[in-house]
Structure formats: structure tokens, C-alpha cells
Amino acid sequence: MSWKRYQNELIVLGAFVVMLGAYAYKHNQGTSQVQEVQRVQSSLGELKEVIALKKIWADKKTTKKVASLQTLIPASKVKWSKKSKKVTATYTGLSSNELNKLITKILNLPVEVRLLDIKKTGSTYNVEFKCKW
Amino acid sequence: MGNNKDLLLVHSAMERVTLVESVNVMLTPQFYTLKKEALPVKYAYQAKKIAPSLFEGLLEEGGNYNYMVSKEEDTWAFIAYDIESITAFLETKGITAEKVSKIFFAQQAVNSFTAPLALNEKEALVVLDDIVVVVPRMALGNEEEPSLIFDNGFTPKSGVSLQGSSSSVLTQKQALWLAAVFMLFAGMFVVEGSRYGGNNASAGVELESLYESYPALQSSYTRQGIVDKYRTIDTNERKKRDAIKAFSGMIFKGVTLTSLHADDKGFQAQFSCASANVAKRVKELAKKAHYNTAKVKDSSDLRIEGTL
């Protein structure tokens, strides 16, 4: 038989083909692992971002925190209206210190500022503030 | 084994032949050396290991000998042969390596030689003391006329493959070494490939743990919806707060905030400046923060605005 003439070469060729197959298997495994790592990392990153964003902007304690805006300033200077998760507040005759205190507080609250309007009248300030969360 | 092919008896005085198909070859004792020994070994591979030492001094020097071992009743039969010289002889008789399927030795078919077998006019094969030998025909008695006919029935069960044919670039030993190396690499690749699966376990575990804590977020569509919603809020609210902080930084001696307005679209502040120099400084700060500035007509006031 003619193949017998090349029996040795065929043995080497067969082993080489097996090695190539094994290499292809390794390569595929490596590629699919990289894709899987990317998929998991992407899901993990997305999930962590969602959790972090929800922790800030969907905090259940926000309602309580917003309520402090009413008590921060003497009641005589505050007109307060709250409906569900929306607040409309009007502050009149605020001193510079009171204004600073109020703005600092607002900046640290995780709410959507719909309107912040500050106007200086004489030596005092009037503030209109609308937010939701 | 090999019974389906013609069996050709090869001896030193044979005529040249022309072969169309491959054949099995049976060699006369002219091409091998036989030795029988009773050895305390159980297996053929053990006997084969000590074969070279048994033939010391019996074989021609410079030959490259191989050995065939077979077990007889109480003894081991050793056949030493030089495959290269056999191959060379076969080629001189028109029997190329690729036409040889298996090589057998006459000794293997000792039981088939029930009578003398004529090789040519001068020589014959006979069995003496269970050994096939070549003898001159004139040494045979009148009643020992060669009458045996050689045919495929003489084919023994096992034979020798003709290795190292001239067309082969590699010897069998080299081929097996190379194959072993390739297979070793193949094994390493397979092991390495199968290990890839386990390397990402920690990230997977963390992901599963988060999924357990937040089952509602398992769907990527849900996650994307939430991300889109809160990312917009986060970006806009941070911009508003950064703007208000920047405006705060613009209030210093000689600067008074007269108004500030921030809503969903943008923000705007107006500052009263004590002098043109102060106004210039405020303007520089505003530009640094990438906000638009505009001077209020007929005053040193400055209006600064930006969009979300």
C-alpha cells in the first residue's frame, strides 16, 4: 500500500493535527473566557452603578431629610407646601447666614432641584425653592 | 495475518521478479541468524532485551540488527536480522520496500516444512532438529527428493514490517519522538484550555451575590432603564450644584449676589461689583468655570449664566 511508504510521516502529521486541534481548543477557550470576563465585568459595573445611583437618588430617608428645610429657618420666614414627593418652599427676609445655611443644606440633599430662585431685597434675601425626589 | 497477500520465498539465488501488487516475503535462513536458548524469563519483551548479548560474536560486525523472539515449548527462539541489508537485497531483485507488506522468516513456518523444499537446482530447504536450514540438494538422500510446494499456506501469524523504506524522510523512532512531543503539547494545550473556565470565578460569585441581594436587577433591560433614568438626574443635579458652588466662590469683598436662578434648563446669577477691577476678577473666575458672562448695562454688575 502506498500509505505505508509514508507511515512515519503520517504518524507525525496525525500528532501534529491533534496538537493543532488542542491549540484551537485552548485558543477558543481563552477567547470565550475573555468575552465572558468582559460580560461579567460589564454586568458587575452596571449593577454597581445602578445600586450606587439608587442609593443616592432613591433614598427612602430623603423625605425626612427634606423636612429639615422647613425647620432650619424660623417658621415666620417660611411658607411650606408638600405634596407627595414634591416640595414648594418660599423663604423671605433671610440674612446672609440663613441663606448660606439653607443653600448648603439644599446642595447636600439628594433631590431634583426644579427651581431655586434667590433675590436680594435690601439687606435680606428672598428664596423660592421647588424640588422633587 | 497477511494471508490475503501472496507469499514470496526469497533466497540469495532467486531470479529477479516484477511485482504489480504488494506481497508478503518469507526469508530463508540465508538472511537471518537463529539461536535457541532456555532462559528463565517469562515474557517476550524481557527475552528481547537480552537478545543482543546472546548473539555476541555470531553476527557480522557493522550490521544494524533487529531481533524477533518467539516462545517454543521449553526454549526461546531468537532471530537476528539486518533489515537494511535485507531491504537492499530485495531491491536488487525488483522487490521495492513499498511492495513489501510483511516479512516472515522460514523458521516461523517450521511446521509447514514437512518435506524438503527446492530453492533451485543446487539448494533446498529442510528441517533439521526443528530448525529450517539450507542444504545442498546433493546432500539429500534418494528418498528425500524435494517434493514440497511453497504457497500462501506457509504464511505465519505475525511478521515484521519493513521499516525505514528509502522514501521515508523520518525513521520510526524519530517519528514516534516527534509524535510524542506533539502529543505532549496537545495535552498541555487541552489542560490549559480546560483551566480557563475557572479563572473568572470571583467576579461571577460577586455578581451572583449582588443578584441575590437585588433580584429585581437581574434583567439587563431593567438595569439599563434605571441607569438611564438616574444617570440623567445625577448628571444634571451635579451640574446645578457645581454651578451654585462656583457662584459661591465668586462672592468676595466688593462682590454681592443680587440674584440667582436655577431650574431644569440652566442657571443664572447676577453679581453687583464694587469696581471694574472686581468685575474683571469675577469675569475671569466665570470664564475659568466655562460660563457665559455679560455686563449689565449702565452698571458694574455682571450676569453669569450656563446651561445644563
PDB file of N, CA and C in Angstrom, chain A residues 47-110:
ATOM      1  N   LEU A  47     -24.317  46.926  37.401  1.00  0.00           N
ATOM      2  CA  LEU A  47     -25.084  46.642  38.616  1.00  0.00           C
ATOM      3  C   LEU A  47     -24.647  47.536  39.771  1.00  0.00           C
ATOM      4  N   LYS A  48     -23.328  47.699  39.885  1.00  0.00           N
ATOM      5  CA  LYS A  48     -22.810  48.547  40.969  1.00  0.00           C
ATOM      6  C   LYS A  48     -23.240  49.991  40.766  1.00  0.00           C
ATOM      7  N   GLU A  49     -23.242  50.436  39.511  1.00  0.00           N
ATOM      8  CA  GLU A  49     -23.660  51.809  39.211  1.00  0.00           C
ATOM      9  C   GLU A  49     -25.135  52.005  39.551  1.00  0.00           C
ATOM     10  N   VAL A  50     -25.946  51.011  39.171  1.00  0.00           N
ATOM     11  CA  VAL A  50     -27.383  51.089  39.471  1.00  0.00           C
ATOM     12  C   VAL A  50     -27.604  51.170  40.979  1.00  0.00           C
ATOM     13  N   ILE A  51     -26.893  50.300  41.697  1.00  0.00           N
ATOM     14  CA  ILE A  51     -27.056  50.272  43.161  1.00  0.00           C
ATOM     15  C   ILE A  51     -26.636  51.609  43.769  1.00  0.00           C
ATOM     16  N   ALA A  52     -25.476  52.127  43.280  1.00  0.00           N
ATOM     17  CA  ALA A  52     -24.974  53.395  43.821  1.00  0.00           C
ATOM     18  C   ALA A  52     -25.940  54.541  43.508  1.00  0.00           C
ATOM     19  N   LEU A  53     -26.442  54.582  42.257  1.00  0.00           N
ATOM     20  CA  LEU A  53     -27.366  55.659  41.878  1.00  0.00           C
ATOM     21  C   LEU A  53     -28.670  55.587  42.666  1.00  0.00           C
ATOM     22  N   LYS A  54     -29.160  54.337  42.824  1.00  0.00           N
ATOM     23  CA  LYS A  54     -30.426  54.173  43.583  1.00  0.00           C
ATOM     24  C   LYS A  54     -30.236  54.576  45.039  1.00  0.00           C
ATOM     25  N   LYS A  55     -29.041  54.274  45.544  1.00  0.00           N
ATOM     26  CA  LYS A  55     -28.759  54.595  46.943  1.00  0.00           C
ATOM     27  C   LYS A  55     -28.819  56.107  47.164  1.00  0.00           C
ATOM     28  N   ILE A  56     -28.369  56.841  46.151  1.00  0.00           N
ATOM     29  CA  ILE A  56     -28.362  58.313  46.278  1.00  0.00           C
ATOM     30  C   ILE A  56     -29.745  58.898  45.972  1.00  0.00           C
ATOM     31  N   TRP A  57     -30.265  58.576  44.792  1.00  0.00           N
ATOM     32  CA  TRP A  57     -31.446  59.283  44.283  1.00  0.00           C
ATOM     33  C   TRP A  57     -32.777  58.610  44.631  1.00  0.00           C
ATOM     34  N   ALA A  58     -32.721  57.410  45.209  1.00  0.00           N
ATOM     35  CA  ALA A  58     -33.990  56.779  45.613  1.00  0.00           C
ATOM     36  C   ALA A  58     -33.931  56.396  47.089  1.00  0.00           C
ATOM     37  N   ASP A  59     -33.218  57.257  47.836  1.00  0.00           N
ATOM     38  CA  ASP A  59     -33.070  57.002  49.276  1.00  0.00           C
ATOM     39  C   ASP A  59     -34.409  57.228  49.988  1.00  0.00           C
ATOM     40  N   LYS A  60     -34.803  56.234  50.783  1.00  0.00           N
ATOM     41  CA  LYS A  60     -36.102  56.341  51.468  1.00  0.00           C
ATOM     42  C   LYS A  60     -36.093  57.381  52.593  1.00  0.00           C
ATOM     43  N   LYS A  61     -34.875  57.784  53.015  1.00  0.00           N
ATOM     44  CA  LYS A  61     -34.790  58.777  54.104  1.00  0.00           C
ATOM     45  C   LYS A  61     -34.838  60.217  53.577  1.00  0.00           C
ATOM     46  N   THR A  62     -34.919  60.344  52.271  1.00  0.00           N
ATOM     47  CA  THR A  62     -34.883  61.694  51.674  1.00  0.00           C
ATOM     48  C   THR A  62     -36.045  62.561  52.177  1.00  0.00           C
ATOM     49  N   THR A  63     -37.236  61.967  52.292  1.00  0.00           N
ATOM     50  CA  THR A  63     -38.421  62.713  52.762  1.00  0.00           C
ATOM     51  C   THR A  63     -38.142  63.379  54.113  1.00  0.00           C
ATOM     52  N   LYS A  64     -37.516  62.592  54.996  1.00  0.00           N
ATOM     53  CA  LYS A  64     -37.197  63.099  56.332  1.00  0.00           C
ATOM     54  C   LYS A  64     -36.159  64.216  56.254  1.00  0.00           C
ATOM     55  N   LYS A  65     -35.205  64.006  55.363  1.00  0.00           N
ATOM     56  CA  LYS A  65     -34.127  64.998  55.221  1.00  0.00           C
ATOM     57  C   LYS A  65     -34.680  66.310  54.647  1.00  0.00           C
ATOM     58  N   VAL A  66     -35.597  66.198  53.696  1.00  0.00           N
ATOM     59  CA  VAL A  66     -36.169  67.400  53.073  1.00  0.00           C
ATOM     60  C   VAL A  66     -36.971  68.204  54.107  1.00  0.00           C
ATOM     61  N   ALA A  67     -37.605  67.469  55.022  1.00  0.00           N
ATOM     62  CA  ALA A  67     -38.423  68.139  56.052  1.00  0.00           C
ATOM     63  C   ALA A  67     -37.599  69.094  56.898  1.00  0.00           C
ATOM     64  N   SER A  68     -36.304  68.814  56.997  1.00  0.00           N
ATOM     65  CA  SER A  68     -35.446  69.687  57.813  1.00  0.00           C
ATOM     66  C   SER A  68     -35.310  71.086  57.194  1.00  0.00           C
ATOM     67  N   LEU A  69     -35.606  71.212  55.904  1.00  0.00           N
ATOM     68  CA  LEU A  69     -35.537  72.539  55.268  1.00  0.00           C
ATOM     69  C   LEU A  69     -36.596  73.494  55.845  1.00  0.00           C
ATOM     70  N   GLN A  70     -37.641  72.892  56.390  1.00  0.00           N
ATOM     71  CA  GLN A  70     -38.727  73.695  56.960  1.00  0.00           C
ATOM     72  C   GLN A  70     -38.348  74.229  58.346  1.00  0.00           C
ATOM     73  N   THR A  71     -37.599  73.407  59.072  1.00  0.00           N
ATOM     74  CA  THR A  71     -37.271  73.760  60.459  1.00  0.00           C
ATOM     75  C   THR A  71     -35.941  74.488  60.580  1.00  0.00           C
ATOM     76  N   LEU A  72     -35.198  74.491  59.497  1.00  0.00           N
ATOM     77  CA  LEU A  72     -33.866  75.112  59.516  1.00  0.00           C
ATOM     78  C   LEU A  72     -33.948  76.632  59.718  1.00  0.00           C
ATOM     79  N   ILE A  73     -34.998  77.192  59.174  1.00  0.00           N
ATOM     80  CA  ILE A  73     -35.203  78.655  59.203  1.00  0.00           C
ATOM     81  C   ILE A  73     -36.415  78.940  60.114  1.00  0.00           C
ATOM     82  N   PRO A  74     -36.385  80.047  60.861  1.00  0.00           N
ATOM     83  CA  PRO A  74     -37.554  80.372  61.714  1.00  0.00           C
ATOM     84  C   PRO A  74     -38.863  80.308  60.921  1.00  0.00           C
ATOM     85  N   ALA A  75     -39.868  79.687  61.517  1.00  0.00           N
ATOM     86  CA  ALA A  75     -41.133  79.400  60.828  1.00  0.00           C
ATOM     87  C   ALA A  75     -41.783  80.648  60.243  1.00  0.00           C
ATOM     88  N   SER A  76     -41.532  81.797  60.875  1.00  0.00           N
ATOM     89  CA  SER A  76     -42.157  83.033  60.386  1.00  0.00           C
ATOM     90  C   SER A  76     -41.656  83.416  58.999  1.00  0.00           C
ATOM     91  N   LYS A  77     -40.518  82.927  58.635  1.00  0.00           N
ATOM     92  CA  LYS A  77     -39.939  83.288  57.331  1.00  0.00           C
ATOM     93  C   LYS A  77     -40.183  82.224  56.260  1.00  0.00           C
ATOM     94  N   VAL A  78     -40.890  81.167  56.644  1.00  0.00           N
ATOM     95  CA  VAL A  78     -41.038  80.033  55.722  1.00  0.00           C
ATOM     96  C   VAL A  78     -42.491  79.793  55.356  1.00  0.00           C
ATOM     97  N   LYS A  79     -42.693  79.613  54.052  1.00  0.00           N
ATOM     98  CA  LYS A  79     -44.018  79.180  53.593  1.00  0.00           C
ATOM     99  C   LYS A  79     -43.795  77.813  52.939  1.00  0.00           C
ATOM    100  N   TRP A  80     -44.402  76.803  53.487  1.00  0.00           N
ATOM    101  CA  TRP A  80     -44.044  75.406  53.119  1.00  0.00           C
ATOM    102  C   TRP A  80     -45.232  74.671  52.506  1.00  0.00           C
ATOM    103  N   SER A  81     -45.015  74.020  51.414  1.00  0.00           N
ATOM    104  CA  SER A  81     -46.086  73.221  50.813  1.00  0.00           C
ATOM    105  C   SER A  81     -45.492  71.908  50.297  1.00  0.00           C
ATOM    106  N   LYS A  82     -46.041  70.800  50.795  1.00  0.00           N
ATOM    107  CA  LYS A  82     -45.514  69.490  50.388  1.00  0.00           C
ATOM    108  C   LYS A  82     -46.643  68.618  49.848  1.00  0.00           C
ATOM    109  N   LYS A  83     -46.465  68.103  48.651  1.00  0.00           N
ATOM    110  CA  LYS A  83     -47.453  67.192  48.077  1.00  0.00           C
ATOM    111  C   LYS A  83     -46.712  65.957  47.592  1.00  0.00           C
ATOM    112  N   SER A  84     -47.076  64.828  48.183  1.00  0.00           N
ATOM    113  CA  SER A  84     -46.400  63.572  47.843  1.00  0.00           C
ATOM    114  C   SER A  84     -44.879  63.749  47.965  1.00  0.00           C
ATOM    115  N   LYS A  85     -44.157  63.600  46.869  1.00  0.00           N
ATOM    116  CA  LYS A  85     -42.701  63.753  46.944  1.00  0.00           C
ATOM    117  C   LYS A  85     -42.254  65.032  46.248  1.00  0.00           C
ATOM    118  N   LYS A  86     -43.061  66.082  46.441  1.00  0.00           N
ATOM    119  CA  LYS A  86     -42.715  67.381  45.861  1.00  0.00           C
ATOM    120  C   LYS A  86     -42.860  68.444  46.929  1.00  0.00           C
ATOM    121  N   VAL A  87     -41.924  69.369  46.938  1.00  0.00           N
ATOM    122  CA  VAL A  87     -41.975  70.453  47.923  1.00  0.00           C
ATOM    123  C   VAL A  87     -41.846  71.794  47.206  1.00  0.00           C
ATOM    124  N   THR A  88     -42.662  72.723  47.650  1.00  0.00           N
ATOM    125  CA  THR A  88     -42.511  74.119  47.207  1.00  0.00           C
ATOM    126  C   THR A  88     -42.360  74.960  48.470  1.00  0.00           C
ATOM    127  N   ALA A  89     -41.235  75.661  48.576  1.00  0.00           N
ATOM    128  CA  ALA A  89     -40.982  76.461  49.785  1.00  0.00           C
ATOM    129  C   ALA A  89     -40.611  77.889  49.390  1.00  0.00           C
ATOM    130  N   THR A  90     -41.116  78.827  50.182  1.00  0.00           N
ATOM    131  CA  THR A  90     -40.755  80.230  49.955  1.00  0.00           C
ATOM    132  C   THR A  90     -40.187  80.783  51.253  1.00  0.00           C
ATOM    133  N   TYR A  91     -39.000  81.327  51.141  1.00  0.00           N
ATOM    134  CA  TYR A  91     -38.325  81.900  52.311  1.00  0.00           C
ATOM    135  C   TYR A  91     -38.219  83.409  52.080  1.00  0.00           C
ATOM    136  N   THR A  92     -38.571  84.181  53.082  1.00  0.00           N
ATOM    137  CA  THR A  92     -38.485  85.653  52.918  1.00  0.00           C
ATOM    138  C   THR A  92     -37.672  86.254  54.052  1.00  0.00           C
ATOM    139  N   GLY A  93     -37.000  87.333  53.713  1.00  0.00           N
ATOM    140  CA  GLY A  93     -36.237  88.068  54.719  1.00  0.00           C
ATOM    141  C   GLY A  93     -35.098  87.295  55.337  1.00  0.00           C
ATOM    142  N   LEU A  94     -34.373  86.516  54.541  1.00  0.00           N
ATOM    143  CA  LEU A  94     -33.268  85.726  55.095  1.00  0.00           C
ATOM    144  C   LEU A  94     -31.999  86.566  55.194  1.00  0.00           C
ATOM    145  N   SER A  95     -31.310  86.396  56.291  1.00  0.00           N
ATOM    146  CA  SER A  95     -29.999  87.050  56.415  1.00  0.00           C
ATOM    147  C   SER A  95     -28.984  86.248  55.598  1.00  0.00           C
ATOM    148  N   SER A  96     -27.812  86.841  55.446  1.00  0.00           N
ATOM    149  CA  SER A  96     -26.766  86.140  54.680  1.00  0.00           C
ATOM    150  C   SER A  96     -26.448  84.783  55.298  1.00  0.00           C
ATOM    151  N   ASN A  97     -26.353  84.754  56.619  1.00  0.00           N
ATOM    152  CA  ASN A  97     -26.037  83.483  57.304  1.00  0.00           C
ATOM    153  C   ASN A  97     -27.117  82.436  57.078  1.00  0.00           C
ATOM    154  N   GLU A  98     -28.385  82.907  57.190  1.00  0.00           N
ATOM    155  CA  GLU A  98     -29.506  81.979  56.976  1.00  0.00           C
ATOM    156  C   GLU A  98     -29.513  81.467  55.523  1.00  0.00           C
ATOM    157  N   LEU A  99     -29.213  82.363  54.615  1.00  0.00           N
ATOM    158  CA  LEU A  99     -29.164  81.952  53.212  1.00  0.00           C
ATOM    159  C   LEU A  99     -28.069  80.903  52.998  1.00  0.00           C
ATOM    160  N   ASN A 100     -26.898  81.190  53.572  1.00  0.00           N
ATOM    161  CA  ASN A 100     -25.779  80.233  53.453  1.00  0.00           C
ATOM    162  C   ASN A 100     -26.154  78.862  53.989  1.00  0.00           C
ATOM    163  N   LYS A 101     -26.768  78.901  55.165  1.00  0.00           N
ATOM    164  CA  LYS A 101     -27.167  77.656  55.828  1.00  0.00           C
ATOM    165  C   LYS A 101     -28.161  76.877  54.961  1.00  0.00           C
ATOM    166  N   LEU A 102     -29.140  77.613  54.414  1.00  0.00           N
ATOM    167  CA  LEU A 102     -30.173  76.975  53.592  1.00  0.00           C
ATOM    168  C   LEU A 102     -29.582  76.388  52.300  1.00  0.00           C
ATOM    169  N   ILE A 103     -28.749  77.178  51.628  1.00  0.00           N
ATOM    170  CA  ILE A 103     -28.174  76.703  50.357  1.00  0.00           C
ATOM    171  C   ILE A 103     -27.276  75.484  50.592  1.00  0.00           C
ATOM    172  N   THR A 104     -26.480  75.537  51.629  1.00  0.00           N
ATOM    173  CA  THR A 104     -25.600  74.395  51.946  1.00  0.00           C
ATOM    174  C   THR A 104     -26.430  73.134  52.173  1.00  0.00           C
ATOM    175  N   LYS A 105     -27.537  73.340  52.897  1.00  0.00           N
ATOM    176  CA  LYS A 105     -28.409  72.190  53.167  1.00  0.00           C
ATOM    177  C   LYS A 105     -29.012  71.636  51.860  1.00  0.00           C
ATOM    178  N   ILE A 106     -29.500  72.557  51.044  1.00  0.00           N
ATOM    179  CA  ILE A 106     -30.123  72.137  49.763  1.00  0.00           C
ATOM    180  C   ILE A 106     -29.117  71.381  48.897  1.00  0.00           C
ATOM    181  N   LEU A 107     -27.890  71.905  48.826  1.00  0.00           N
ATOM    182  CA  LEU A 107     -26.875  71.271  47.982  1.00  0.00           C
ATOM    183  C   LEU A 107     -26.576  69.844  48.423  1.00  0.00           C
ATOM    184  N   ASN A 108     -26.748  69.578  49.701  1.00  0.00           N
ATOM    185  CA  ASN A 108     -26.427  68.238  50.204  1.00  0.00           C
ATOM    186  C   ASN A 108     -27.615  67.275  50.234  1.00  0.00           C
ATOM    187  N   LEU A 109     -28.763  67.776  49.733  1.00  0.00           N
ATOM    188  CA  LEU A 109     -29.932  66.890  49.708  1.00  0.00           C
ATOM    189  C   LEU A 109     -30.032  66.172  48.353  1.00  0.00           C
ATOM    190  N   PRO A 110     -30.317  64.868  48.361  1.00  0.00           N
ATOM    191  CA  PRO A 110     -30.431  64.133  47.086  1.00  0.00           C
ATOM    192  C   PRO A 110     -31.804  64.335  46.438  1.00  0.00           C
TER     193      PRO A 110
END
